[in-house]
Amino acid sequence: MTATPHFVPRQVLLEPDALGYPLGQELWDRFRAMGVPVAMLPPHRRIPVRRGLPARAAFLEAKRTLVVAVRRQLDFAGCRPSAHYQLPLASSCPGLCQYCYLFTTLGKRPYVRVYVNLEEILDRATALVDGRLPEETSFEGSATSDPVAIESYTGSLARAVEHFAGLPRASLRFATKYPPPRALLQARHRGRTRIRFSVNPPALVERFERGTPDLETRLRAARQAREAGYPIGFLVAPIMATEGWQDEYRQLIRSLAGSLGDHPGLTFELITHRFTARAKARIGELFPGAGLPMDEAEREFRWGQFGYGKYVYPGPLRREMGAVLEKAIAGSFPSATVLYTV
Ligand code: SF4
């Protein structure tokens, strides 16, 4: 846990019982040594809030606050279609991607939260795997966070990777925009964890993915993960039909190929941009005038599986987006697999 952190919180808040776990104690000591203000939450664990802050200021304050917590809810949520279960190691992340779906799921103050009762969480995962044997069970580590952004503090992913390497018929996957620290690269993974790097053309990264590493850094990280023997993949998301998108995405795939070259086992997941009415209102509040394309008149409304609707690109455009990318991928990465296009 000595790598350079991607994120230095402005303040750290600890739940009192987090100190009863080695990781809680370690984080307490580490942040105090770094000179970051560290405070203990009251026994009811409610986070004191400054009332009257404008929405964006409250949001940014939360994004710069690290909460060190004990995960009490050990019933893991499902994660279809990408995995059987979510693996809850953390929630939120320091990134400021304008389209992030966590804006509407983590409330007005999306504190960056890490869970210190890692062994209890992993024991629960083991029980779920055992309960499904001889079926394979998969876990998604990035359903509520980009866990790599805070990995240099917690080491939780490296621990989870080694745990899953030792379980029969179990696998872990997570997606990230951040470079894995050395300890994660060196974890004994036995090929049971897949790391997917989230990518987009540089112009979109610059405009809409503030607070995250640039494309070049992500590609370097992907090369390092592959050299460390991890199965890797790319999550091209969210694909946006902005001016000149066809050329920008073709160029993106050429950049990936130039950086990594083709190799068997590489996977792609292609996700076109979509938004809910609630997300649009929230994004307007947090990033006024930021220009994320969200004109309902240019979209098609679709009811989703969770009982609310989303605005997606119209079918013909969605199909064209998929076709342009799949063709570019087939040309540059003949051995790769496109897992899905949505
Ligand atoms: Fe959201 Fe991922 Fe961006 Fe973090 S890196 S803000 S989790 S989209």
Tab-separated table of C-alpha atoms and ligand atoms in Angstrom:
chain	number	residue	atom	x	y	z
A	1	MET	CA	0.000	0.000	0.000
A	2	THR	CA	2.813	2.366	-0.806
A	3	ALA	CA	1.792	3.478	-4.288
A	4	THR	CA	1.109	7.121	-5.082
A	5	PRO	CA	-2.572	7.675	-4.362
A	6	HIS	CA	-4.870	8.926	-7.117
A	7	PHE	CA	-6.872	10.817	-4.573
A	8	VAL	CA	-6.039	12.666	-1.380
A	9	PRO	CA	-9.217	13.308	0.625
A	10	ARG	CA	-9.810	16.689	2.237
A	11	GLN	CA	-11.164	14.946	5.313
A	12	VAL	CA	-11.573	11.410	6.589
A	13	LEU	CA	-14.470	10.299	8.801
A	14	LEU	CA	-14.349	7.011	10.668
A	15	GLU	CA	-17.232	5.030	12.041
A	16	PRO	CA	-16.281	4.204	15.651
A	17	ASP	CA	-16.371	0.421	15.166
A	18	ALA	CA	-14.134	0.674	12.068
A	19	LEU	CA	-11.199	1.022	14.464
A	20	GLY	CA	-11.833	-2.534	15.613
A	21	TYR	CA	-10.576	-3.811	12.242
A	22	PRO	CA	-6.895	-3.779	11.169
A	23	LEU	CA	-7.676	-1.801	8.009
A	24	GLY	CA	-9.630	0.808	9.994
A	25	GLN	CA	-6.720	1.270	12.386
A	26	GLU	CA	-4.260	1.441	9.493
A	27	LEU	CA	-6.290	4.103	7.673
A	28	TRP	CA	-6.672	6.119	10.856
A	29	ASP	CA	-2.894	6.105	11.378
A	30	ARG	CA	-2.043	6.705	7.753
A	31	PHE	CA	-4.239	9.736	7.167
A	32	ARG	CA	-3.189	11.336	10.427
A	33	ALA	CA	0.458	10.860	9.413
A	34	MET	CA	-0.357	12.487	6.054
A	35	GLY	CA	-1.832	15.500	7.813
A	36	VAL	CA	-5.351	14.881	6.473
A	37	PRO	CA	-8.007	15.897	9.041
A	38	VAL	CA	-9.419	12.687	10.526
A	39	ALA	CA	-12.487	12.627	12.774
A	40	MET	CA	-14.511	9.944	14.496
A	41	LEU	CA	-18.210	9.865	13.704
A	42	PRO	CA	-20.663	9.842	16.618
A	43	PRO	CA	-21.975	6.404	17.735
A	44	HIS	CA	-25.098	6.696	15.537
A	45	ARG	CA	-22.660	7.116	12.596
A	46	ARG	CA	-24.637	9.952	11.037
A	47	ILE	CA	-22.366	12.233	9.036
A	48	PRO	CA	-22.702	15.865	10.123
A	49	VAL	CA	-23.628	18.038	7.121
A	50	ARG	CA	-23.226	21.742	6.532
A	51	ARG	CA	-26.758	22.919	5.839
A	52	GLY	CA	-27.556	25.398	3.085
A	53	LEU	CA	-24.677	24.461	0.786
A	54	PRO	CA	-25.566	24.746	-2.920
A	55	ALA	CA	-26.059	21.316	-4.557
A	56	ARG	CA	-22.733	21.362	-6.416
A	57	ALA	CA	-20.732	22.442	-3.367
A	58	ALA	CA	-22.338	19.699	-1.238
A	59	PHE	CA	-21.605	17.169	-3.976
A	60	LEU	CA	-17.939	18.209	-4.306
A	61	GLU	CA	-17.470	18.215	-0.546
A	62	ALA	CA	-18.790	14.626	-0.398
A	63	LYS	CA	-16.557	13.546	-3.296
A	64	ARG	CA	-13.536	14.791	-1.329
A	65	THR	CA	-14.553	13.101	1.900
A	66	LEU	CA	-13.493	9.551	2.649
A	67	VAL	CA	-15.731	7.608	5.017
A	68	VAL	CA	-14.160	4.551	6.628
A	69	ALA	CA	-17.067	2.272	7.426
A	70	VAL	CA	-18.132	-1.205	8.476
A	71	ARG	CA	-20.395	-2.908	5.950
A	72	ARG	CA	-23.421	-4.193	7.861
A	73	GLN	CA	-25.569	-5.233	4.940
A	74	LEU	CA	-23.998	-8.530	3.894
A	75	ASP	CA	-26.776	-9.575	1.528
A	76	PHE	CA	-25.090	-8.890	-1.786
A	77	ALA	CA	-27.203	-7.312	-4.518
A	78	GLY	CA	-27.551	-9.105	-7.834
A	79	CYS	CA	-25.646	-7.762	-10.819
A	80	ARG	CA	-27.251	-9.241	-13.922
A	81	PRO	CA	-26.298	-9.474	-16.741
A	82	SER	CA	-22.615	-8.827	-16.040
A	83	ALA	CA	-22.200	-11.038	-12.934
A	84	HIS	CA	-24.199	-12.973	-10.359
A	85	TYR	CA	-23.479	-10.644	-7.437
A	86	GLN	CA	-22.027	-7.259	-6.607
A	87	LEU	CA	-18.993	-7.403	-4.335
A	88	PRO	CA	-19.346	-4.420	-1.967
A	89	LEU	CA	-15.827	-3.168	-1.206
A	90	ALA	CA	-16.485	0.559	-1.612
A	91	SER	CA	-19.015	3.050	-2.892
A	92	SER	CA	-18.692	6.277	-4.899
A	93	CYS	CA	-15.313	7.422	-6.239
A	94	PRO	CA	-13.353	10.664	-6.539
A	95	GLY	CA	-14.038	10.954	-10.299
A	96	LEU	CA	-16.334	13.653	-11.661
A	97	CYS	CA	-17.712	11.971	-14.775
A	98	GLN	CA	-20.782	13.922	-15.778
A	99	TYR	CA	-22.747	10.905	-16.909
A	100	CYS	CA	-22.022	8.736	-13.839
A	101	TYR	CA	-25.136	6.741	-12.950
A	102	LEU	CA	-24.153	6.838	-9.274
A	103	PHE	CA	-25.371	10.461	-9.170
A	104	THR	CA	-28.899	9.214	-8.886
A	105	THR	CA	-28.256	6.143	-6.745
A	106	LEU	CA	-25.985	7.505	-3.999
A	107	GLY	CA	-28.027	10.547	-2.957
A	108	LYS	CA	-27.074	14.213	-2.792
A	109	ARG	CA	-23.834	13.576	-0.926
A	110	PRO	CA	-21.955	10.677	-2.553
A	111	TYR	CA	-19.210	10.243	0.057
A	112	VAL	CA	-16.334	8.023	-0.997
A	113	ARG	CA	-16.849	5.098	1.339
A	114	VAL	CA	-14.584	2.121	1.988
A	115	TYR	CA	-15.485	-0.928	4.040
A	116	VAL	CA	-12.937	-2.269	6.505
A	117	ASN	CA	-14.615	-5.582	7.437
A	118	LEU	CA	-13.147	-7.115	4.337
A	119	GLU	CA	-12.810	-10.633	5.727
A	120	GLU	CA	-16.526	-10.726	6.635
A	121	ILE	CA	-17.390	-9.546	3.126
A	122	LEU	CA	-15.154	-12.194	1.548
A	123	ASP	CA	-16.526	-14.899	3.865
A	124	ARG	CA	-20.003	-13.998	2.669
A	125	ALA	CA	-18.810	-14.277	-0.948
A	126	THR	CA	-17.394	-17.729	-0.180
A	127	ALA	CA	-20.736	-18.833	1.273
A	128	LEU	CA	-22.536	-17.665	-1.872
A	129	VAL	CA	-20.068	-19.542	-4.069
A	130	ASP	CA	-20.410	-22.706	-1.962
A	131	GLY	CA	-24.197	-22.457	-2.111
A	132	ARG	CA	-24.166	-22.510	-5.912
A	133	LEU	CA	-21.615	-25.292	-6.499
A	134	PRO	CA	-21.032	-26.890	-8.941
A	135	GLU	CA	-22.262	-23.844	-10.860
A	136	GLU	CA	-19.784	-21.016	-11.553
A	137	THR	CA	-20.394	-17.785	-9.564
A	138	SER	CA	-19.163	-14.392	-10.698
A	139	PHE	CA	-18.804	-11.152	-8.752
A	140	GLU	CA	-18.631	-7.562	-9.998
A	141	GLY	CA	-16.370	-5.332	-7.917
A	142	SER	CA	-17.235	-2.003	-9.526
A	143	ALA	CA	-21.031	-1.843	-9.424
A	144	THR	CA	-21.113	1.062	-6.956
A	145	SER	CA	-17.633	2.533	-7.269
A	146	ASP	CA	-14.388	2.701	-9.192
A	147	PRO	CA	-12.556	0.738	-6.505
A	148	VAL	CA	-9.094	1.171	-8.055
A	149	ALA	CA	-9.185	4.916	-7.325
A	150	ILE	CA	-8.775	4.202	-3.597
A	151	GLU	CA	-6.941	0.897	-3.788
A	152	SER	CA	-3.564	2.373	-2.827
A	153	TYR	CA	-5.083	3.129	0.598
A	154	THR	CA	-7.080	-0.022	1.204
A	155	GLY	CA	-5.466	-2.884	-0.709
A	156	SER	CA	-8.978	-4.392	-0.693
A	157	LEU	CA	-9.059	-5.398	-4.331
A	158	ALA	CA	-5.688	-7.145	-4.128
A	159	ARG	CA	-6.968	-9.079	-1.116
A	160	ALA	CA	-10.207	-9.944	-2.955
A	161	VAL	CA	-8.308	-11.004	-6.090
A	162	GLU	CA	-6.220	-13.473	-4.056
A	163	HIS	CA	-9.319	-14.697	-2.232
A	164	PHE	CA	-11.119	-15.486	-5.489
A	165	ALA	CA	-8.000	-17.122	-6.901
A	166	GLY	CA	-8.369	-19.696	-4.127
A	167	LEU	CA	-12.091	-20.382	-4.516
A	168	PRO	CA	-13.393	-23.148	-6.747
A	169	ARG	CA	-15.643	-22.033	-9.608
A	170	ALA	CA	-15.658	-18.355	-8.738
A	171	SER	CA	-14.484	-15.268	-10.573
A	172	LEU	CA	-14.193	-11.547	-10.010
A	173	ARG	CA	-14.351	-8.685	-12.461
A	174	PHE	CA	-14.162	-4.955	-12.135
A	175	ALA	CA	-14.004	-1.946	-14.431
A	176	THR	CA	-11.814	1.085	-13.906
A	177	LYS	CA	-10.416	4.269	-15.353
A	178	TYR	CA	-7.516	4.315	-12.879
A	179	PRO	CA	-4.143	2.530	-13.048
A	180	PRO	CA	-3.922	-0.376	-10.598
A	181	PRO	CA	-1.231	0.099	-7.953
A	182	ARG	CA	1.727	-2.282	-7.951
A	183	ALA	CA	0.371	-4.492	-5.149
A	184	LEU	CA	-2.772	-5.142	-7.176
A	185	LEU	CA	-0.735	-5.931	-10.289
A	186	GLN	CA	1.365	-8.338	-8.254
A	187	ALA	CA	-1.584	-10.079	-6.570
A	188	ARG	CA	-1.793	-13.841	-7.173
A	189	HIS	CA	-4.842	-13.818	-9.424
A	190	ARG	CA	-4.533	-17.203	-11.199
A	191	GLY	CA	-6.453	-15.705	-14.102
A	192	ARG	CA	-9.677	-15.585	-12.065
A	193	THR	CA	-10.063	-11.801	-12.104
A	194	ARG	CA	-10.702	-9.773	-15.225
A	195	ILE	CA	-9.840	-6.086	-15.255
A	196	ARG	CA	-11.747	-3.993	-17.780
A	197	PHE	CA	-10.503	-0.535	-18.615
A	198	SER	CA	-13.135	2.047	-19.377
A	199	VAL	CA	-12.205	4.084	-22.460
A	200	ASN	CA	-13.591	6.852	-24.636
A	201	PRO	CA	-12.074	9.168	-27.280
A	202	PRO	CA	-9.705	11.748	-25.698
A	203	ALA	CA	-12.017	14.685	-26.517
A	204	LEU	CA	-14.850	13.071	-24.543
A	205	VAL	CA	-12.547	12.103	-21.657
A	206	GLU	CA	-11.408	15.720	-21.476
A	207	ARG	CA	-14.945	17.115	-21.604
A	208	PHE	CA	-16.970	14.693	-19.583
A	209	GLU	CA	-14.669	12.575	-17.397
A	210	ARG	CA	-12.965	15.169	-15.222
A	211	GLY	CA	-11.030	13.927	-12.236
A	212	THR	CA	-10.029	10.702	-13.975
A	213	PRO	CA	-6.773	9.705	-15.743
A	214	ASP	CA	-6.363	10.476	-19.457
A	215	LEU	CA	-6.614	7.811	-22.126
A	216	GLU	CA	-2.857	7.336	-22.414
A	217	THR	CA	-2.613	6.553	-18.690
A	218	ARG	CA	-5.440	4.013	-18.953
A	219	LEU	CA	-3.754	2.306	-21.928
A	220	ARG	CA	-0.464	2.111	-20.067
A	221	ALA	CA	-2.348	0.577	-17.146
A	222	ALA	CA	-3.984	-1.953	-19.471
A	223	ARG	CA	-0.564	-2.981	-20.795
A	224	GLN	CA	0.739	-3.412	-17.261
A	225	ALA	CA	-2.276	-5.494	-16.257
A	226	ARG	CA	-1.817	-7.720	-19.287
A	227	GLU	CA	1.913	-8.091	-18.558
A	228	ALA	CA	0.918	-9.113	-15.038
A	229	GLY	CA	-1.075	-11.942	-16.637
A	230	TYR	CA	-4.563	-10.622	-15.852
A	231	PRO	CA	-7.324	-11.294	-18.347
A	232	ILE	CA	-8.231	-7.800	-19.523
A	233	GLY	CA	-10.940	-6.082	-21.502
A	234	PHE	CA	-12.197	-2.698	-22.600
A	235	LEU	CA	-15.463	-1.120	-21.698
A	236	VAL	CA	-16.197	1.448	-24.393
A	237	ALA	CA	-18.672	3.589	-22.513
A	238	PRO	CA	-20.680	5.644	-22.704
A	239	ILE	CA	-20.568	5.807	-26.512
A	240	MET	CA	-21.830	9.230	-27.565
A	241	ALA	CA	-22.920	10.335	-31.028
A	242	THR	CA	-21.258	13.740	-30.843
A	243	GLU	CA	-20.070	15.554	-33.986
A	244	GLY	CA	-17.666	13.295	-35.936
A	245	TRP	CA	-18.206	10.334	-33.590
A	246	GLN	CA	-17.524	7.680	-36.257
A	247	ASP	CA	-13.962	8.871	-36.865
A	248	GLU	CA	-13.304	9.493	-33.182
A	249	TYR	CA	-14.300	5.950	-32.204
A	250	ARG	CA	-12.402	4.385	-35.131
A	251	GLN	CA	-9.347	6.335	-34.035
A	252	LEU	CA	-9.900	5.193	-30.447
A	253	ILE	CA	-9.836	1.537	-31.509
A	254	ARG	CA	-6.671	2.189	-33.578
A	255	SER	CA	-5.069	3.753	-30.487
A	256	LEU	CA	-5.946	0.694	-28.388
A	257	ALA	CA	-4.495	-1.576	-31.083
A	258	GLY	CA	-1.352	0.565	-31.374
A	259	SER	CA	-0.902	0.373	-27.646
A	260	LEU	CA	-1.759	-3.268	-26.964
A	261	GLY	CA	-1.939	-5.214	-30.197
A	262	ASP	CA	-4.330	-8.073	-30.762
A	263	HIS	CA	-4.377	-11.001	-28.384
A	264	PRO	CA	-6.793	-13.825	-27.647
A	265	GLY	CA	-8.935	-13.465	-24.560
A	266	LEU	CA	-9.343	-9.691	-24.858
A	267	THR	CA	-12.982	-8.661	-24.417
A	268	PHE	CA	-14.973	-5.591	-25.386
A	269	GLU	CA	-18.226	-4.331	-23.907
A	270	LEU	CA	-19.955	-1.572	-25.856
A	271	ILE	CA	-22.455	0.638	-24.042
A	272	THR	CA	-24.207	3.539	-25.740
A	273	HIS	CA	-25.128	6.566	-23.676
A	274	ARG	CA	-28.520	6.675	-21.972
A	275	PHE	CA	-30.048	8.807	-19.251
A	276	THR	CA	-33.114	9.026	-17.054
A	277	ALA	CA	-35.170	12.180	-16.484
A	278	ARG	CA	-33.934	12.180	-12.882
A	279	ALA	CA	-30.295	11.925	-13.953
A	280	LYS	CA	-30.721	14.795	-16.423
A	281	ALA	CA	-32.147	17.051	-13.716
A	282	ARG	CA	-29.342	16.137	-11.316
A	283	ILE	CA	-26.592	16.600	-13.933
A	284	GLY	CA	-28.052	20.043	-14.792
A	285	GLU	CA	-27.774	20.965	-11.109
A	286	LEU	CA	-24.214	19.680	-10.685
A	287	PHE	CA	-22.664	20.653	-14.019
A	288	PRO	CA	-24.654	23.632	-15.287
A	289	GLY	CA	-24.036	24.391	-18.962
A	290	ALA	CA	-21.620	21.495	-19.295
A	291	GLY	CA	-22.989	20.291	-22.611
A	292	LEU	CA	-23.527	16.576	-22.047
A	293	PRO	CA	-25.860	15.773	-24.967
A	294	MET	CA	-29.238	14.906	-23.407
A	295	ASP	CA	-31.948	16.164	-25.747
A	296	GLU	CA	-35.005	13.924	-25.288
A	297	ALA	CA	-36.188	14.835	-28.811
A	298	GLU	CA	-33.134	13.043	-30.230
A	299	ARG	CA	-33.675	9.911	-28.149
A	300	GLU	CA	-36.059	7.007	-27.847
A	301	PHE	CA	-37.763	6.308	-24.513
A	302	ARG	CA	-37.480	2.762	-23.193
A	303	TRP	CA	-38.830	1.210	-20.033
A	304	GLY	CA	-36.093	-0.554	-18.090
A	305	GLN	CA	-36.156	-3.669	-15.921
A	306	PHE	CA	-36.190	-1.602	-12.698
A	307	GLY	CA	-39.531	0.093	-13.346
A	308	TYR	CA	-38.296	3.410	-14.702
A	309	GLY	CA	-37.584	4.589	-18.219
A	310	LYS	CA	-34.419	5.702	-19.967
A	311	TYR	CA	-33.716	7.835	-22.992
A	312	VAL	CA	-31.546	5.831	-25.384
A	313	TYR	CA	-30.357	6.652	-28.891
A	314	PRO	CA	-32.944	5.675	-31.530
A	315	GLY	CA	-32.638	2.077	-32.766
A	316	PRO	CA	-31.084	2.817	-36.195
A	317	LEU	CA	-28.423	5.094	-34.658
A	318	ARG	CA	-27.712	2.608	-31.881
A	319	ARG	CA	-27.257	-0.132	-34.429
A	320	GLU	CA	-24.961	2.100	-36.500
A	321	MET	CA	-22.891	2.891	-33.397
A	322	GLY	CA	-22.563	-0.805	-32.632
A	323	ALA	CA	-21.727	-1.654	-36.251
A	324	VAL	CA	-19.026	1.047	-36.571
A	325	LEU	CA	-17.327	-0.097	-33.401
A	326	GLU	CA	-17.666	-3.824	-34.018
A	327	LYS	CA	-16.189	-3.406	-37.507
A	328	ALA	CA	-13.279	-1.346	-36.166
A	329	ILE	CA	-12.663	-3.942	-33.440
A	330	ALA	CA	-12.820	-6.852	-35.905
A	331	GLY	CA	-10.269	-5.050	-38.110
A	332	SER	CA	-7.796	-4.248	-35.329
A	333	PHE	CA	-8.447	-7.085	-32.873
A	334	PRO	CA	-9.432	-10.185	-34.860
A	335	SER	CA	-8.906	-12.426	-31.814
A	336	ALA	CA	-10.981	-10.345	-29.386
A	337	THR	CA	-14.571	-11.007	-28.355
A	338	VAL	CA	-17.295	-8.375	-28.206
A	339	LEU	CA	-19.350	-9.570	-25.237
A	340	TYR	CA	-22.339	-7.322	-25.856
A	341	THR	CA	-23.466	-4.065	-27.422
A	342	VAL	CA	-26.256	-2.120	-25.743
B	1	SF4	FE1	-18.641	7.290	-11.811
B	1	SF4	FE2	-16.798	5.590	-12.749
B	1	SF4	FE3	-16.565	8.214	-13.246
B	1	SF4	FE4	-16.201	7.261	-10.749
B	1	SF4	S1	-14.916	6.838	-12.574
B	1	SF4	S2	-17.391	9.102	-11.351
B	1	SF4	S3	-17.674	5.578	-10.686
B	1	SF4	S4	-18.203	6.840	-13.997
